[in-house]
Coordinates of C-alpha atoms in Angstrom, one line a residue:
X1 CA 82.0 60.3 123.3
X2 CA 81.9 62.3 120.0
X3 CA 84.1 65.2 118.9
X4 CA 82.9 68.6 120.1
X5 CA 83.6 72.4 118.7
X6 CA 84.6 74.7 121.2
X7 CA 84.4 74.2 125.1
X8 CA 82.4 71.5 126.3
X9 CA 79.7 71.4 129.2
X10 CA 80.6 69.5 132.3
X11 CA 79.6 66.1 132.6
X12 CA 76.4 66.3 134.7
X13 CA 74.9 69.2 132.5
X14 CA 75.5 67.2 129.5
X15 CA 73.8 63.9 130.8
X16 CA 71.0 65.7 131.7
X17 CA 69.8 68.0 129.0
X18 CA 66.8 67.3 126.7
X19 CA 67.2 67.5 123.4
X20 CA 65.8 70.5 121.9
X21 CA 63.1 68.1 120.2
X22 CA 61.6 67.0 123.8
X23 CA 61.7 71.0 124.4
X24 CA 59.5 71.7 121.7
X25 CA 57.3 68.7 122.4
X26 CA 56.9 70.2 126.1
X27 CA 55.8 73.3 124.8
X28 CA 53.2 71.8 122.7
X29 CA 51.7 69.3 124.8
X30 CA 51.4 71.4 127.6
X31 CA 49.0 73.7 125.5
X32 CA 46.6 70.7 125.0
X33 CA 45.9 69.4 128.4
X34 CA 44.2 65.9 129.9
X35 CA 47.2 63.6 128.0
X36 CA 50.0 66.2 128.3
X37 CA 51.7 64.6 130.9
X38 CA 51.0 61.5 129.8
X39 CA 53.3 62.0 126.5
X40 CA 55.4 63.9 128.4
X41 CA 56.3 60.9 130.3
X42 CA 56.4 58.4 127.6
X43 CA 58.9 60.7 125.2
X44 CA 61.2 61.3 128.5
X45 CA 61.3 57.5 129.2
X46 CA 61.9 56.9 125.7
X47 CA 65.0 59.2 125.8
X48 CA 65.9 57.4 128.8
X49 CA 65.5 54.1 127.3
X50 CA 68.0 54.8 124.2
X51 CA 70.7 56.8 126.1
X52 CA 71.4 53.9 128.6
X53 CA 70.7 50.7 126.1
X54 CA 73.3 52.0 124.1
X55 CA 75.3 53.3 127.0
X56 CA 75.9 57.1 125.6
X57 CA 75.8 57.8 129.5
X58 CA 79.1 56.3 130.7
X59 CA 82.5 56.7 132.4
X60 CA 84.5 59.2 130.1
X61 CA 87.6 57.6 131.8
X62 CA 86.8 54.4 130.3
X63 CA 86.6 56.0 126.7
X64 CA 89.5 58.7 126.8
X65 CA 89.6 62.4 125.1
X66 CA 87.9 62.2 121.4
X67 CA 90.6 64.4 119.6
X68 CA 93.1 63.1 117.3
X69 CA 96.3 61.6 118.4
X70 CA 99.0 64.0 120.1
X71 CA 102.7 64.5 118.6
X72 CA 103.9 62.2 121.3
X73 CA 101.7 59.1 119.8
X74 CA 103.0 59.6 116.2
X75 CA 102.5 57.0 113.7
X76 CA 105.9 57.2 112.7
X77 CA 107.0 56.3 116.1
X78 CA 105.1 53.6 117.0
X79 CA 104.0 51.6 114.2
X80 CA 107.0 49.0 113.7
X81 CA 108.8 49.3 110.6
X82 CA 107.8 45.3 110.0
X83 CA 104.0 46.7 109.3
X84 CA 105.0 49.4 106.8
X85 CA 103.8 47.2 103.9
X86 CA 104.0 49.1 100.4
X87 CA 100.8 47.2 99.0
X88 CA 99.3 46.3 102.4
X89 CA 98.5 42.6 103.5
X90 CA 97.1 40.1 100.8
X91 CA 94.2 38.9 102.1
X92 CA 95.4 35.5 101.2
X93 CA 97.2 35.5 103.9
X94 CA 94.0 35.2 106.7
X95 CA 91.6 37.7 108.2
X96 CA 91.5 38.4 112.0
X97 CA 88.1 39.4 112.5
X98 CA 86.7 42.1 115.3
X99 CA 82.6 43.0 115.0
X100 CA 80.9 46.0 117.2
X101 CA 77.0 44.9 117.2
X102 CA 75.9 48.2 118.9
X103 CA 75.8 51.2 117.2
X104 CA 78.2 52.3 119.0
X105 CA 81.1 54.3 117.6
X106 CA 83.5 55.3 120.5
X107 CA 86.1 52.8 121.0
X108 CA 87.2 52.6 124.7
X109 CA 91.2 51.7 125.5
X110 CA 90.4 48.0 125.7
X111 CA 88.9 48.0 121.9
X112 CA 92.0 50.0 121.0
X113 CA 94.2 47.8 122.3
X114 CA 92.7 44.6 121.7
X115 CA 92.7 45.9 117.2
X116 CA 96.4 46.8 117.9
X117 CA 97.8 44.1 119.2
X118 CA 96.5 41.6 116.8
X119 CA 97.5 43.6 114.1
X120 CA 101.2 44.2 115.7
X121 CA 101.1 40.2 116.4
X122 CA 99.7 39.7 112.7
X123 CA 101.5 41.9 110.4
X124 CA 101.0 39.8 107.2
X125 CA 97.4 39.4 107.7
X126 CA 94.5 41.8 107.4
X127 CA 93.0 43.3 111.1
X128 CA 89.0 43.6 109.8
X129 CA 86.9 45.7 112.7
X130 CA 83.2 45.4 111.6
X131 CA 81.2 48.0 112.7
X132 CA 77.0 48.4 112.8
X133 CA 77.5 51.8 113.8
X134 CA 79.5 53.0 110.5
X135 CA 76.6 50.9 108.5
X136 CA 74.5 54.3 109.0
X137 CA 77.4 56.4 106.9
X138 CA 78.3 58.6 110.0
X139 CA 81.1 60.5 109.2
X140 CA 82.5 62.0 112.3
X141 CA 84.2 58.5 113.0
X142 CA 87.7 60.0 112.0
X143 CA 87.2 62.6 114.5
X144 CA 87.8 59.6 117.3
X145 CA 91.5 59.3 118.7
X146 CA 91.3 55.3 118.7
X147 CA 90.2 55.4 115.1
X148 CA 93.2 57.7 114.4
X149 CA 95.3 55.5 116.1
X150 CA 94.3 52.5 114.2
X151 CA 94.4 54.1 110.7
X152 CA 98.5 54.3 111.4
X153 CA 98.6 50.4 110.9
X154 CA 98.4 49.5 107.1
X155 CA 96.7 46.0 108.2
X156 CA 93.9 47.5 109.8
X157 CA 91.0 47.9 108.3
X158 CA 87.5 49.2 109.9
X159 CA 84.8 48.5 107.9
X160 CA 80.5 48.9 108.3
X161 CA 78.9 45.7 109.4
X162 CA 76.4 45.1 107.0
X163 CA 74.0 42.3 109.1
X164 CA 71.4 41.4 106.2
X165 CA 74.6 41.0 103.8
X166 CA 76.6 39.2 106.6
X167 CA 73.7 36.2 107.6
X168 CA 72.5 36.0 103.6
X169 CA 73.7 32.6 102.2
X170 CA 73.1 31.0 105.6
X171 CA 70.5 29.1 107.8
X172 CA 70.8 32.4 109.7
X173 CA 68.7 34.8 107.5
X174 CA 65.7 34.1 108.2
X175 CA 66.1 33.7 112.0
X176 CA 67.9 37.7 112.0
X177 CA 64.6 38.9 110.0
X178 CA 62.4 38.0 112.8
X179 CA 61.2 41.3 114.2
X180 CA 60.7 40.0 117.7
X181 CA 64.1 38.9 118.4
X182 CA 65.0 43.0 119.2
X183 CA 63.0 42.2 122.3
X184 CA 65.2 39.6 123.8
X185 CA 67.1 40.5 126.8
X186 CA 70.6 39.4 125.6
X187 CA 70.3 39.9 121.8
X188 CA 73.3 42.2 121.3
X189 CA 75.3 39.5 122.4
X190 CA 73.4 36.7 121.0
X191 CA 73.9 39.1 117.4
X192 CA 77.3 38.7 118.6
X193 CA 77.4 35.4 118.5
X194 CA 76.1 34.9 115.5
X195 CA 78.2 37.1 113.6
X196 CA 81.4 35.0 114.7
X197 CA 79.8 31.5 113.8
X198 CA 79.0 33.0 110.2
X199 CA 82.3 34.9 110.0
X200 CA 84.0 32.1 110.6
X201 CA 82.0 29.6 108.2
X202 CA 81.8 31.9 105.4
X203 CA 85.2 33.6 105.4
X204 CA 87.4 31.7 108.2
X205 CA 90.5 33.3 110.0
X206 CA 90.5 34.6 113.4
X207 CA 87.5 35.9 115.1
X208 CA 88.7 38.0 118.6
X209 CA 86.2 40.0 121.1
X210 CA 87.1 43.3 121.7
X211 CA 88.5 42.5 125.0
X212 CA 91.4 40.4 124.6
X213 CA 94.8 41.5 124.0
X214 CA 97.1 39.8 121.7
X215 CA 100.6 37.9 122.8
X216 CA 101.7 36.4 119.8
X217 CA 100.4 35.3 116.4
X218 CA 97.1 33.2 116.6
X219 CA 97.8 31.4 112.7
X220 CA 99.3 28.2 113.9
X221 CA 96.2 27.8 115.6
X222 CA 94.0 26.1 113.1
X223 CA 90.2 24.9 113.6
X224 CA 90.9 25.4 117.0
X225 CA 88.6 27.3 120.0
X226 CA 89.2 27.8 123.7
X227 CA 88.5 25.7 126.9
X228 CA 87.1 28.5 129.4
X229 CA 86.4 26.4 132.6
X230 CA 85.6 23.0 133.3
X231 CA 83.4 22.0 130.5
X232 CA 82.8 24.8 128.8
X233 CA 84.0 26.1 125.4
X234 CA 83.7 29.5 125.2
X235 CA 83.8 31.6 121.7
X236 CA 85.7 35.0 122.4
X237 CA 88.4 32.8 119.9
X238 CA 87.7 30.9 117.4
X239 CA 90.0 30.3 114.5
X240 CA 88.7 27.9 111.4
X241 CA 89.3 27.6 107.8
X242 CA 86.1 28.6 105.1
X243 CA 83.3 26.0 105.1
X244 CA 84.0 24.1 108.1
X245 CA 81.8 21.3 108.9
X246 CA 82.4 22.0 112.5
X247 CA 81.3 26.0 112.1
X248 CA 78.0 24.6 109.7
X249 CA 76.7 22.2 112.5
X250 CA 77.1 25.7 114.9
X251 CA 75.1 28.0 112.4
X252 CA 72.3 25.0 112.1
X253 CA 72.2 24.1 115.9
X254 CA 72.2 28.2 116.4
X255 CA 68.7 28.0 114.6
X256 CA 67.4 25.1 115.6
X257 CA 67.8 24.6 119.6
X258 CA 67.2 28.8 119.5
X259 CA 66.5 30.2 123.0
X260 CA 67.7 33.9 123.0
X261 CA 66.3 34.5 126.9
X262 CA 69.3 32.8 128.6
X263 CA 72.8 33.9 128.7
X264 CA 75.1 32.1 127.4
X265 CA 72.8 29.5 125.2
X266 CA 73.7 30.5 121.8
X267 CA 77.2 30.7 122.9
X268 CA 79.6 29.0 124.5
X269 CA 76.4 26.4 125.5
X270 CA 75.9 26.3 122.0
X271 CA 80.1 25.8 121.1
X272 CA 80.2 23.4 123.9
X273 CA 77.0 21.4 122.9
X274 CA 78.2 21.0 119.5
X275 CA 81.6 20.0 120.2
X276 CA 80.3 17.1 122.3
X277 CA 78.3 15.3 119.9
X278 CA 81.3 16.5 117.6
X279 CA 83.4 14.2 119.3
X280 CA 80.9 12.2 121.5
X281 CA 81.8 13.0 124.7
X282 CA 80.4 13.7 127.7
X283 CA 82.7 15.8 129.1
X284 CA 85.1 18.5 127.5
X285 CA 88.5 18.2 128.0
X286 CA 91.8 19.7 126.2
X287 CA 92.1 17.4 123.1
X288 CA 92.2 17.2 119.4
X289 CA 89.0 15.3 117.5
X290 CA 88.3 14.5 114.2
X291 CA 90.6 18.0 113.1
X292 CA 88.7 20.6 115.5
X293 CA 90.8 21.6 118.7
X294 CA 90.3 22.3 122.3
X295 CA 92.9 24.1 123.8
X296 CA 93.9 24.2 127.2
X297 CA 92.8 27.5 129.3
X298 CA 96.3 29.1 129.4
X299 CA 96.3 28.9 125.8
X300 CA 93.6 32.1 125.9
X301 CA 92.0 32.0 128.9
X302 CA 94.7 32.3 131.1
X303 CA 92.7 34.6 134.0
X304 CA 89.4 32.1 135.0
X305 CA 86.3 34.6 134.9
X306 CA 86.1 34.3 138.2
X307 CA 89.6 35.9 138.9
X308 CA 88.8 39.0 136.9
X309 CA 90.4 40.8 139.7
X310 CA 93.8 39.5 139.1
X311 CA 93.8 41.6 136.2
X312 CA 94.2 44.8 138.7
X313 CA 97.0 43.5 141.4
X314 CA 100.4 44.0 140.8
X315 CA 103.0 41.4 139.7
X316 CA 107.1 41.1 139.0
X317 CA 107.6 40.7 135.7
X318 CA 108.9 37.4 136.4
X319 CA 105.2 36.4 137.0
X320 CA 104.1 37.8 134.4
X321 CA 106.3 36.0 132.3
X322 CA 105.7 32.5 134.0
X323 CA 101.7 33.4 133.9
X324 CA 102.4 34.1 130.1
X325 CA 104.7 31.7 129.2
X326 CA 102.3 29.2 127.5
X327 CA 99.7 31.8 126.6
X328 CA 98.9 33.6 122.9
X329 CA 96.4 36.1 124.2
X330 CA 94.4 37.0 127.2
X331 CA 90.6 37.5 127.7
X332 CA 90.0 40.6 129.7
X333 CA 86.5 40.0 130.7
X334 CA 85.8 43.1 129.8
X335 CA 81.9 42.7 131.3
X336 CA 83.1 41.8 134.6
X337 CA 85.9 44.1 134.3
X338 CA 84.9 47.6 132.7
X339 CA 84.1 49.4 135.9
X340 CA 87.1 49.0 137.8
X341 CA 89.9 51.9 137.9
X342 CA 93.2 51.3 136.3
X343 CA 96.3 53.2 137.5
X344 CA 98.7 54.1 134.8
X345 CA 101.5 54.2 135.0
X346 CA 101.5 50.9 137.3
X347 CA 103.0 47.2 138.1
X348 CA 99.1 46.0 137.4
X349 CA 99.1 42.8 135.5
X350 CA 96.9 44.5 132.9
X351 CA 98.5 48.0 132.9
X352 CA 101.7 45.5 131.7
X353 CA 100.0 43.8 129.1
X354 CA 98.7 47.2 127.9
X355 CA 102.4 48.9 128.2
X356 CA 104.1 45.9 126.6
X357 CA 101.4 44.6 123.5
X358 CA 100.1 48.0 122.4
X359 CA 101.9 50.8 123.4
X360 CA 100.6 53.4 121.4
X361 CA 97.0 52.8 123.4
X362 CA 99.0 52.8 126.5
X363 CA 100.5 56.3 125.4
X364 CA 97.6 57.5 124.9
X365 CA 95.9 56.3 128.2
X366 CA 99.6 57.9 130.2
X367 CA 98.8 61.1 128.1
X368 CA 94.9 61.4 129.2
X369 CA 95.9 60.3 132.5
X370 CA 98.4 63.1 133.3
X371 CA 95.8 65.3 131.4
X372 CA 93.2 64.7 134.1
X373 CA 95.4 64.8 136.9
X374 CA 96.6 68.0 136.0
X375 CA 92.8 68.9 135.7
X376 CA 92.0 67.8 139.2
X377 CA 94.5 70.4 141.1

């Protein structure tokens, strides 16, 4: 949700106007009759199409108010004195790497906190969120609370995601050129995948989805990547040095065993096929082989995908601390998990992890929160 001048309309009204475009285009077809409708349709659909695939049409809860941060989220309150860096992080010191493959440009709480946490966790290294939606120079991006927010830590850094720049140099090029993978059913997060592999391989660091929230500093953690389930590797962490043999055999299998129609394959099928004949084994289990690491599911994946719901029940902080105790960060599951309520102020396990690892996105979510309550009497 963008910035707005004046009073805005209510929801509905807003989801359903046409653009003044498909009101002149109504006007005009309907003068020329036997394929008036017919366009009609096809520009309506079309409108459809692009508002959900890029999911314009969503929650505004999930998303918070667009405006710029309140008095009571000051920088100066809640950006630790430990990141007020004169010159700013070398980058000699490692990148931890977020990328956005939509376009879109509207951070929801869980972006937010997932940038600020690794940056509070990482205060000697540079926070990098690449963006595709900034790579079209749009300039109302400031105009965002979360991107207001972020600016208050020197580390961060939110940069446009420059794809044709990103893949060049690699066995990827070519394969991102091919017109016909737009069509594929899962290429946003197979672009997604990519991106990390070559991020990796090219620059090393830390690569983090957008949906985890940081515990503690990820650098000790070297050529190292997560254990999600039984079997399975899964690639919402990675953390390797530049020019890693491991990450290269990932960018060429990525190419060569290429099937962009199933979930999953150019993911963690594809970290997970690797790592076997990496280590030649059969069956993945938490080790260390020939310098590449598998760690244990508590070490990031402390919350199995299929207990996403955990996320929302309440817990002592004793728990919590026993759940966390081994644990650097925690995958949110963010595309199981996006369309369920959060109370805040609660004892949720995630409203915790939100209050306790980036509490200036918390503040902000307690601020909107009383905002809308106050709405609804």
């Amino acid at each position: 949700m963008m910035a707005v001048s004046g009073e805005q309309a209510p929801a509905g009204e807003r989801m359903l106007r046409m653009p003044s475009c498909l009101l002149k285009l109504t006007r005009v077809v309907l003068s020329h009759k036997p394929w008036a409708l017919f366009i009609l349709i096809v520009a309506f659909v079309s409108f459809v199409y692009h508002k959900l695939h890029w999911g314009i049409w969503e929650d505004p809860n999930s998303r918070g108010h667009p405006y710029g941060l309140s008095d009571e989220i000051s920088c100066a309150h809640y950006v630790p004195s430990s990141l007020n860096i004169a010159a700013g992080p070398s980058p000699s010191t490692g990148n931890v790497f977020f990328v956005e493959t939509s376009e879109q440009t509207t951070p929801s709480y869980l972006f937010s906190c997932s940038v600020e946490s690794a940056a509070r966790a990482h205060p000697g290294s540079r926070v990098t969120v690449l963006m595709k939606g900034m790579a079209k120079g749009n300039t109302s991006l400031s105009k965002h609370w979360a991107f207001s927010l972020l600016s208050c830590f020197p580390n961060v850094e939110i940069q446009p995601l420059d794809l044709t720049e990103l893949f060049s140099g690699t066995p990827l090029a070519q394969w991102y050129l091919q017109p016909q993978r737009y069509q594929e059913p899962h290429f946003l997060a197979v672009l997604s995948d990519a991106c990390r592999i070559v991020l990796m391989w090219k620059f090393g660091g830390i690569y983090l989805d957008t949906d985890f929230i940081v515990l503690k500093n990820l650098q000790n953690l070297t050529n190292a990547l997560g254990i999600q389930s039984e079997d399975v590797l899964n690639g919402a962490f990675l953390s390797f040095k530049p020019k890693h043999e491991f990450m290269e055999l990932c960018m060429q299998d990525f190419v060569q065993n290429y099937n962009g129609w199933v979930w999953g394959h150019q993911g963690p099928e594809l970290l997970s096929r690797v790592f076997k004949k990496w280590c030649s084994l059969r069956t993945i289990k938490t080790m260390s082989c020939k310098g590449v690491s598998a760690l244990a599911p508590e070490a990031v994946y402390p919350i199995p995908w299929q207990d996403w719901k955990k996320l929302f029940e309440a817990v002592s902080a004793l728990e919590l601390h026993k759940l966390l105790e081994h644990t650097y960060a925690v995958h949110i599951w963010n595309k199981l998990s996006h369309g369920t309520k959060l109370e805040i102020p609660s004892q949720a396990l995630l409203a915790q992890l939100y209050s306790q690892f980036c509490p200036a996105t918390y503040a902000k979510m307690k601020q909107d929160s009383e905002e809308w309550a106050r709405r609804a009497v």
